[in-house]
XYZ file of C-alpha atoms in Angstrom:
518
model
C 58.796 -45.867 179.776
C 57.048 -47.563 182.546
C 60.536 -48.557 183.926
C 61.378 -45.158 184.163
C 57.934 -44.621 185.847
C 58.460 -46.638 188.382
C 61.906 -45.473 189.625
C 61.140 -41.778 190.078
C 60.737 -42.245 194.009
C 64.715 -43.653 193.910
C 65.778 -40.522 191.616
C 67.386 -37.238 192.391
C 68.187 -34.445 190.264
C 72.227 -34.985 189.286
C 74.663 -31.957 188.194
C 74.486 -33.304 184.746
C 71.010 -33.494 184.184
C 70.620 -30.184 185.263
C 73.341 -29.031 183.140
C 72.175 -31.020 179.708
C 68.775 -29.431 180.720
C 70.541 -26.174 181.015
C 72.928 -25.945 178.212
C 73.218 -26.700 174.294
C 70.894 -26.931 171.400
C 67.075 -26.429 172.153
C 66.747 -30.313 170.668
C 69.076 -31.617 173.803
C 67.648 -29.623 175.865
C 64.145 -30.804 175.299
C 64.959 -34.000 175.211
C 67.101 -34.175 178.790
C 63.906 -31.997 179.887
C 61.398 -34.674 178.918
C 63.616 -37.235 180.277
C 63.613 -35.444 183.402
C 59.492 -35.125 183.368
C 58.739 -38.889 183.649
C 61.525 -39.430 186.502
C 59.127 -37.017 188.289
C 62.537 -35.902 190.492
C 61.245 -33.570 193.850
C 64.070 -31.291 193.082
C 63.012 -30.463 189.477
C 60.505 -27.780 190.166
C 62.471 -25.542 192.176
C 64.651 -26.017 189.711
C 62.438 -25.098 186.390
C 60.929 -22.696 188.009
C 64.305 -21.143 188.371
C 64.931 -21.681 184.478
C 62.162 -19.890 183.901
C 62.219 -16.692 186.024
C 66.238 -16.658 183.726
C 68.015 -17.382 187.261
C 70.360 -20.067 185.991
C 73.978 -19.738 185.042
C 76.231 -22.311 183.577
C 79.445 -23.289 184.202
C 82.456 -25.445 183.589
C 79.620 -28.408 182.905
C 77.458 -27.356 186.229
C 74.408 -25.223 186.844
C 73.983 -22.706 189.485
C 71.015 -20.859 190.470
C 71.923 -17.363 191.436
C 69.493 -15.232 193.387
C 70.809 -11.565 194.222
C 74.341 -12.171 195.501
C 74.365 -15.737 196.165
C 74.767 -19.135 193.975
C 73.300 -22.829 194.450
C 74.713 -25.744 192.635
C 71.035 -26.503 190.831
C 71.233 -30.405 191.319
C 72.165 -30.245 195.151
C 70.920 -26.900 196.387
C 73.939 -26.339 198.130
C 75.380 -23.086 198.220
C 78.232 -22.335 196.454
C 81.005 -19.940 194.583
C 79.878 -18.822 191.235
C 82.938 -19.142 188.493
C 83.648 -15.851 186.700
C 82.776 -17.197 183.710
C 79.186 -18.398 183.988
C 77.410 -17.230 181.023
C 73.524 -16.567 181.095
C 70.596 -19.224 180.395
C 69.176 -18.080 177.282
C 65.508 -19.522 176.642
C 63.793 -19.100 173.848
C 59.832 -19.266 173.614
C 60.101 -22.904 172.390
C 62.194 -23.677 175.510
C 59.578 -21.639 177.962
C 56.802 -23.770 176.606
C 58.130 -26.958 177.215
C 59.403 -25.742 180.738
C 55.584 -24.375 181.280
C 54.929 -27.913 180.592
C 56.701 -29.486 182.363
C 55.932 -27.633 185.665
C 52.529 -28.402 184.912
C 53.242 -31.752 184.713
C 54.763 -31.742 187.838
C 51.588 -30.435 188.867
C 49.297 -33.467 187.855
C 49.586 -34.961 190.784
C 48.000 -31.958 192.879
C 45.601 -32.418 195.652
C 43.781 -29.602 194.487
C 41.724 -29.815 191.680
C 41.845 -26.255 190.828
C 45.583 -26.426 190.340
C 45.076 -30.160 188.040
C 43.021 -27.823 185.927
C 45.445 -25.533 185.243
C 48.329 -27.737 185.101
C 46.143 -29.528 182.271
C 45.455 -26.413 180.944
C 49.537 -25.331 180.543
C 49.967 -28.913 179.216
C 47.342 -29.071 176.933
C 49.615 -25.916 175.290
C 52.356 -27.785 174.447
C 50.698 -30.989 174.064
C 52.844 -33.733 171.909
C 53.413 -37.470 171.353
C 56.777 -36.358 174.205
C 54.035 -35.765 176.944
C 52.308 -39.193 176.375
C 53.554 -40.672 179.346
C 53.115 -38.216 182.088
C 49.358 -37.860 180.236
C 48.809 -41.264 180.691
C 50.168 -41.543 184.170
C 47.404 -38.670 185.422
C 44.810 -40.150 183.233
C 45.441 -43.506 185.358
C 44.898 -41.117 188.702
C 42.861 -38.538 188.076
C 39.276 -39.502 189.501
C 37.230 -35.915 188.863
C 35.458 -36.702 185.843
C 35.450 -33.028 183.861
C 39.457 -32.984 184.488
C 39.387 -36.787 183.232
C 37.956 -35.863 179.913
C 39.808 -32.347 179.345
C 43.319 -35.050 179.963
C 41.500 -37.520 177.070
C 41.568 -34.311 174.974
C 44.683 -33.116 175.752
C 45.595 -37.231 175.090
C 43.982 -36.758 171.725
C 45.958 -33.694 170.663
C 49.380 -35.426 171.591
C 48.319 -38.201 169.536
C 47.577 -36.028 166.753
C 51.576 -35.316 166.817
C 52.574 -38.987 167.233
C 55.183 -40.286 164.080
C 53.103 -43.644 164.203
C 50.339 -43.326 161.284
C 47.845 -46.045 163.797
C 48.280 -43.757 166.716
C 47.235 -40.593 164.244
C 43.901 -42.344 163.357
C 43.798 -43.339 166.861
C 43.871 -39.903 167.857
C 40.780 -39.132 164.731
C 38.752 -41.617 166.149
C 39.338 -40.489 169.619
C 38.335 -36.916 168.757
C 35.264 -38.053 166.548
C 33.953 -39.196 170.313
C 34.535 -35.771 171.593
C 31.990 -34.204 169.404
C 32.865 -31.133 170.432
C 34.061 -27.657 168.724
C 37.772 -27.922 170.337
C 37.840 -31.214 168.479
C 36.532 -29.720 165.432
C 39.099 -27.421 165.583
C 42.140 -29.377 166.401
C 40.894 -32.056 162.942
C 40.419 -28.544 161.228
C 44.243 -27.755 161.709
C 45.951 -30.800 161.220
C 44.016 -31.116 158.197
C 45.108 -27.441 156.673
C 47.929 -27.247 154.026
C 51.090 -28.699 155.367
C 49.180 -30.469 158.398
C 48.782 -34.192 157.646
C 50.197 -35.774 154.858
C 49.603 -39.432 155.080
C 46.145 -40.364 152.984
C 44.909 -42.671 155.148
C 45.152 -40.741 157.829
C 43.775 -37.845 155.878
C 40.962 -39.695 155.203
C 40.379 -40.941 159.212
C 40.597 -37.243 159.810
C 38.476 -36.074 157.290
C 35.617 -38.868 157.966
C 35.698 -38.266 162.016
C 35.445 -34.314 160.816
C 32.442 -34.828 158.858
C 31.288 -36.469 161.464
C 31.318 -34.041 163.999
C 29.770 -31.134 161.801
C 26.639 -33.116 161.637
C 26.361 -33.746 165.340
C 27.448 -30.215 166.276
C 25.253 -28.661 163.610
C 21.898 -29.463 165.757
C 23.538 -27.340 169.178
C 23.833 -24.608 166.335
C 20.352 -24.874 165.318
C 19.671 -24.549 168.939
C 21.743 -21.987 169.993
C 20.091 -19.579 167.135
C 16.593 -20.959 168.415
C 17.723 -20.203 172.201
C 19.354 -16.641 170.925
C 16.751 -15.892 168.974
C 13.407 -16.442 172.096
C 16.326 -14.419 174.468
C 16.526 -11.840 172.348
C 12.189 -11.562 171.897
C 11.919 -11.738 175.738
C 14.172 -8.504 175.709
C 12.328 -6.770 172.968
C 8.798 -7.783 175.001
C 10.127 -6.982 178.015
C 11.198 -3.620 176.817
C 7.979 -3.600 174.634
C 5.009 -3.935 176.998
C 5.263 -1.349 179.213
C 4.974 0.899 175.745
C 1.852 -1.093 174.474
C 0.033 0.571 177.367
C 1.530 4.293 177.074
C 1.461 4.197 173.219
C -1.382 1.513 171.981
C -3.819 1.903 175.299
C -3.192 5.659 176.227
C -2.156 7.513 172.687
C 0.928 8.761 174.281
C 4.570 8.919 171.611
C 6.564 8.239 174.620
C 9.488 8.407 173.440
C 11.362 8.576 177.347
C 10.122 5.036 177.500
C 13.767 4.040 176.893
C 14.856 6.493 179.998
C 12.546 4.565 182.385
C 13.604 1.532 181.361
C 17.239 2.996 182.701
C 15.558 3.826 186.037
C 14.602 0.821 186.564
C 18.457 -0.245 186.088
C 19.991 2.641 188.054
C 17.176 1.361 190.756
C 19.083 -2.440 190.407
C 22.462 -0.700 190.468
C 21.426 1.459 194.169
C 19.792 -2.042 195.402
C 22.726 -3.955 194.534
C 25.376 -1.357 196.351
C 23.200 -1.537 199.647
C 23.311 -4.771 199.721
C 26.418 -4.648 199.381
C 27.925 -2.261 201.773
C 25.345 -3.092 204.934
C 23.900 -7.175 203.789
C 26.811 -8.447 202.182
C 25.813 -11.619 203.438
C 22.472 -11.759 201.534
C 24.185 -10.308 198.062
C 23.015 -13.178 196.679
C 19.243 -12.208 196.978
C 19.427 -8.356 196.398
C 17.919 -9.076 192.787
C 14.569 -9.487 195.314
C 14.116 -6.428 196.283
C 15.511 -4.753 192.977
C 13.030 -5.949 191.237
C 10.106 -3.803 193.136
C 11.872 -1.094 193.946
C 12.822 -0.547 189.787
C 8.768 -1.207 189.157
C 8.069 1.314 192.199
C 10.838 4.113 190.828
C 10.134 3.910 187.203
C 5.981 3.968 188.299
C 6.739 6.836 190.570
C 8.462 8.727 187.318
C 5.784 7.838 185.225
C 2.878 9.210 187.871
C 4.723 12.574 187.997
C 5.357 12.839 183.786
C 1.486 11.798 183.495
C 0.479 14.427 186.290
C 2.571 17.337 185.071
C 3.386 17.059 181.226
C 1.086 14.319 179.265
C -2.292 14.745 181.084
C -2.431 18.479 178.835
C -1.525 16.314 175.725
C -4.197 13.734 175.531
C -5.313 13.641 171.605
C -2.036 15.178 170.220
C 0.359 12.774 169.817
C 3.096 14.858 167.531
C 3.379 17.325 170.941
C 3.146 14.104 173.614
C 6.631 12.912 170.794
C 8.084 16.186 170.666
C 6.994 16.003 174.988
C 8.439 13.035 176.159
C 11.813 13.941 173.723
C 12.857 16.429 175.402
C 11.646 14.473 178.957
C 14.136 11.828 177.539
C 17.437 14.494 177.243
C 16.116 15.756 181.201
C 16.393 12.287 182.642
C 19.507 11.442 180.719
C 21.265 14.616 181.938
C 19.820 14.497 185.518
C 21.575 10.270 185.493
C 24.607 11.441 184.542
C 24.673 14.035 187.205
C 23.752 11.919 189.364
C 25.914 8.474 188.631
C 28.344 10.211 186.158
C 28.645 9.627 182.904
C 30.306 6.248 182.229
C 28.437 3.387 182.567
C 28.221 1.000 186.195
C 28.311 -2.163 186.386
C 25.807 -4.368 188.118
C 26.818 -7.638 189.023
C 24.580 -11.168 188.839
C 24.141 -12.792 191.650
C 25.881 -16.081 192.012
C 22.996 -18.407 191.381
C 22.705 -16.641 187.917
C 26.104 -16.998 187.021
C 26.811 -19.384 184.509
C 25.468 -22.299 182.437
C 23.443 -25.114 181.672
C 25.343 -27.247 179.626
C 23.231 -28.893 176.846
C 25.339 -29.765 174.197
C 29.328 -29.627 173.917
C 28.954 -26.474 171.546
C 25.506 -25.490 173.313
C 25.376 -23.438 176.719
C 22.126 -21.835 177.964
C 23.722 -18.938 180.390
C 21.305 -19.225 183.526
C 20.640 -15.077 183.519
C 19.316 -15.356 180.096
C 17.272 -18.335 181.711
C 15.884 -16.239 184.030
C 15.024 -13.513 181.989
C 13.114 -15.447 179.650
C 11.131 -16.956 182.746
C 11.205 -13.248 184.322
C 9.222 -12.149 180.969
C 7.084 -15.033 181.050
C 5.840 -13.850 184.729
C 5.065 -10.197 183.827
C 3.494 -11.334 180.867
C 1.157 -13.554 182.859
C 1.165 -11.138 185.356
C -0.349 -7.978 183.069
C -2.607 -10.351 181.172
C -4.523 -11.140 184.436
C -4.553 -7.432 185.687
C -6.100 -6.408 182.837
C -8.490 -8.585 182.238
C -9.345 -9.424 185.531
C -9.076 -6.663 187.982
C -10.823 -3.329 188.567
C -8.372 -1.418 187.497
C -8.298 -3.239 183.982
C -11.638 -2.883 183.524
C -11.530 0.763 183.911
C -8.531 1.275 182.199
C -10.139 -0.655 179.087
C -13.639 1.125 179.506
C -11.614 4.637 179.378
C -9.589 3.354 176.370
C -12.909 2.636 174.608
C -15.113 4.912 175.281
C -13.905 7.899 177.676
C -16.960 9.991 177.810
C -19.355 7.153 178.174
C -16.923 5.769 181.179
C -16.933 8.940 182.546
C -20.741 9.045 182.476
C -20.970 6.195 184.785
C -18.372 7.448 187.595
C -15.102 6.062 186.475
C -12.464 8.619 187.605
C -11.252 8.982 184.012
C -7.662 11.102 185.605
C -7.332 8.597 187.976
C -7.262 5.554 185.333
C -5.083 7.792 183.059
C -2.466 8.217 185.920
C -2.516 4.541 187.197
C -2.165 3.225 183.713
C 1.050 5.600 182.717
C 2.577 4.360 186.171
C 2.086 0.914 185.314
C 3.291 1.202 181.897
C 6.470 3.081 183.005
C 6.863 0.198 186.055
C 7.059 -1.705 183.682
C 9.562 -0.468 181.882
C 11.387 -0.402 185.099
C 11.249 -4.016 185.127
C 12.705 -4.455 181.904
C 15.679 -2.001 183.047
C 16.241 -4.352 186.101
C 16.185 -7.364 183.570
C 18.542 -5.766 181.028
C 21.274 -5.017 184.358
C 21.512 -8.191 184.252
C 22.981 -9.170 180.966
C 25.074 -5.786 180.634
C 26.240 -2.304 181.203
C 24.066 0.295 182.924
C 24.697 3.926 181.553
C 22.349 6.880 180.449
C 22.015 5.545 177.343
C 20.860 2.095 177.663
C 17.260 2.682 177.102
C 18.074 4.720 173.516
C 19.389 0.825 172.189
C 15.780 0.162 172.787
C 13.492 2.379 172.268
C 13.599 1.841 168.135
C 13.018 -1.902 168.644
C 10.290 -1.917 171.705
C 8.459 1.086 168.755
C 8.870 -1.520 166.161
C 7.223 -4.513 168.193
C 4.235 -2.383 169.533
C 3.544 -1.182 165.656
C 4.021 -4.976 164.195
C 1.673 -6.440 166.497
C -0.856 -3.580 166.152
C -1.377 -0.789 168.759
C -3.045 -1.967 171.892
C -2.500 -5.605 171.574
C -0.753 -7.899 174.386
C -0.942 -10.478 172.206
C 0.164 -8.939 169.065
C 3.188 -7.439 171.393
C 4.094 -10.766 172.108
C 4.161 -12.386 168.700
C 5.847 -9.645 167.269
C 8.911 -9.674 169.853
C 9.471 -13.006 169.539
C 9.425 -12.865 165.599
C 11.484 -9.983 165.375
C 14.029 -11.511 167.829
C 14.087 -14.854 166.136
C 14.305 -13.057 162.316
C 16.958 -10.953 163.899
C 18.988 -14.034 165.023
C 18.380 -15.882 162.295
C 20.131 -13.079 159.505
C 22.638 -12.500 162.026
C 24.305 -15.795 161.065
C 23.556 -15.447 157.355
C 24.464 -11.494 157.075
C 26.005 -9.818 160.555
C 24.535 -7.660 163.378
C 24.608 -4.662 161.343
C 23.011 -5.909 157.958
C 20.422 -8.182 160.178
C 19.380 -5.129 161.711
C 18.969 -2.914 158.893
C 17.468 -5.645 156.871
C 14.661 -6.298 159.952
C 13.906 -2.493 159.578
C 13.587 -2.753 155.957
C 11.492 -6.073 156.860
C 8.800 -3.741 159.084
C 8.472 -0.953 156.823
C 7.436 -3.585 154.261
C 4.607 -5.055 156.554
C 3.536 -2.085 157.870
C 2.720 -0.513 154.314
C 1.002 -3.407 153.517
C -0.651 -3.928 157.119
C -1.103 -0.738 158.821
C -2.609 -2.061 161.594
C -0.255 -4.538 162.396
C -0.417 -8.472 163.290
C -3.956 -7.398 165.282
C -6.731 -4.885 164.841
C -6.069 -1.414 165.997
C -8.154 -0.380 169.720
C -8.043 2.512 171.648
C -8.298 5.830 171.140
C -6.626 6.289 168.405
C -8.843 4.206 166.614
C -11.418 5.866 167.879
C -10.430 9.240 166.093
């Protein structure tokens, strides 16, 4: 093998090569093919490529390549007269994968590391003990170290084919470094019925399997842990704006989930201007979004309070019934608006893919920020009510109206400021929510059951309960996900609620506000 290696630079393509590679059993073929591969000849590409767009005839023991009305002898290039009696190249899929192959071969030796990836890639496809040699040659080159260790894989899975029992194991022990699920799987299917059949090698393969289980079954653990505090940064995202409209104020708003989709539409406009007239700052629209969803849901929320909830203080069945049919108006006015099918709003670069942790462990950076972007409104509500003005009146009024009243606290003024921050809120978790899928006019209806069942669980009125509870219900949901399925997890996390609430009405904390007070 390394003899042929070194005299590629002295070989050219000859009319029988191309016709052994061109005509006969699949077996021959393949083999003259892989022959072929490790001379590395300058002429083969043109003419593969040619073999596989079905552009080759044969002939009388030669090969032509005929485009439209005109012939080339394949080996030479020259043109020339096609016989009468050239008959079709037939290949079948086995044929096109090992002519995929070996154009992607061909493309190892790339400048471009894009193209070495997907050369690898094609490769990796048709990967057996027949490659070897060209594998090793562009392991022996290749100096970017992610491409280096997809060709040790790709090395490993030729192995795995190899008719040598030591090269097998070799190939077990090499994967058993990998750690990683693609490993995993490639043990997995050598070891199913009718894979391996040699014991010792069974064994090799079933040891360096074992193996990896137990080191990939802590980035599992992980991944339900990180799934599980993404998922309660949603739910408290989409749940705090609600613990001031339903636990502070007494309002059933049940168009929480609609402002929540302002705040998204808001993202979506943002996004599109930025687009269109500051392309060159796309990167940083997510800025501005995120004010101008607080300012638009806010704005919303100041007109509902002013016009429709202000008269329904102290009867929460008509503020449910209310904000209902509030919900069907703003879902009707979106679609009028945007249409009916759903937008699409696109991350920003910077929050475009990963953090790799572990080979079977990821951390996608928007989910990142989210859980950092729920953090800081969090923080950020904590210290305005508790240590601004306008928390202080808004608690006074949520304790004691009539007495707050009594000593000059504009009682409709705190009512209106606290809706708009509630429902700017909820604008803020819209914006968040672009960000890891669709917008449409029903996104906030996928939420408005959940960011209900967090408020309740913590107990009405509670930051702190709304916090524990999201993150609970979002790692329990995660957590029977992998035991049950979405659908059973979800039910059985309803059933779950129901259960505490009967036998904790008031939830993780003491009911306040005025609820309590009646």
């Amino acid at each position: 093998m390394a003899a042929l290696l070194g005299c590629q630079s002295a070989h050219a393509l000859t009319p029988d090569e191309a016709y052994a590679v061109a005509a006969g059993d699949n077996d021959a073929r393949i083999a003259a093919l892989q022959l072929l591969v490790v001379k590395n000849d300058p002429g083969l590409p043109a003419f593969l490529e040619a073999l596989a767009a079905d552009s080759v005839k044969v002939a009388g023991n030669r090969a032509y390549i005929v485009e439209g009305d005109t012939a080339r002898e394949a080996a030479s290039g020259q043109p020339a007269k096609l016989p009468d009696d050239a008959e079709d190249v037939v290949n079948n899929n086995r044929m096109s994968s090992e002519i995929e192959a070996a154009l992607a071969a061909g493309k190892l030796s790339s400048t471009d590391p894009a193209e070495r990836a997907s050369a690898i890639e094609a490769l990796s496809n048709a990967a057996d003990e027949s490659k070897l040699a060209v594998i090793d040659k562009a392991l022996a080159s290749e100096q970017d170290a992610r491409l280096k260790a997809q060709l040790e894989m790709v090395r490993a899975k030729a192995l795995l084919t190899a008719t040598d029992a030591a090269r097998r194991i070799e190939a077990a022990r090499a994967l058993g470094e990998r750690a990683s699920p693609e490993a995993r799987a490639l043990l997995m299917e050598r070891l199913a019925d009718g894979g391996e059949t040699d014991a010792a090698v069974r064994g090799a393969l079933q040891a360096e399997l074992d193996a990896i289980n137990r080191k990939l079954a802590w980035g599992e653990y992980a991944g339900v842990l990180f799934t599980g505090v993404s998922l309660g940064s949603i739910l408290l995202l989409a749940a705090l704006g609600l613990a001031i409209t339903y636990g502070l104020m007494g309002v059933i708003n049940m168009a929480h989930g609609e402002l929540m989709m302002i705040g998204a539409y808001a993202t979506f406009v943002i996004q599109n201007l930025f687009r269109q007239h500051l392309p060159q700052f796309f990167d940083w629209y997510i800025l501005l979004a995120v004010p101008a969803s607080f300012l638009a849901a806010a704005a919303v929320g100041a007109v509902l309070e002013r016009g429709v909830f202000r008269f329904l203080y102290g009867r929460p069945l008509e503020t449910l019934l209310a904000s209902w049919g509030i919900s069907l108006i703003l879902m009707q006015a979106v679609r009028s608006v945007f249409g009916a099918q759903n937008v699409q709003v696109e991350n920003p670069n910077w929050m475009s893919g990963g953090f790799e942790v572990l080979s079977n462990l990821t951390l996608p950076y928007n989910r990142l920020a989210i859980i950092a972007f729920a953090g800081l409104v969090l923080l950020g509500i904590t210290l305005l009510i508790a240590k601004t003005r306008l928390g202080l009146f808004v608690r006074s009024v949520t304790q004691n109206r009539p007495m707050a009243s009594c000593v000059g606290v504009n009682t409709a003024k705190v009512d209106t400021m606290a809706f708009s921050l509630g429902a700017g809120i909820a604008g803020l978790a819209g914006c968040a929510l672009s960000q890891i899928g669709n917008v449409g006019p029903d996104l906030g209806q996928n939420y408005i059951v959940d960011s209900f069942m967090v408020v309740v669980t913590g107990g009405v009125g509670q930051l702190a309960g709304t916090v524990y509870a999201a993150m609970g219900l979002g790692m329990v949901n995660k957590l029977l996900e992998g035991w049950s399925g979405a659908v059973l997890a979800k039910i059985m996390v309803l059933v779950i609620v129901v259960i505490f609430i009967q036998k904790r009405p008031q939830g993780l904390f003491a009911m306040k506000g005025r609820s309590a007070e009646a």
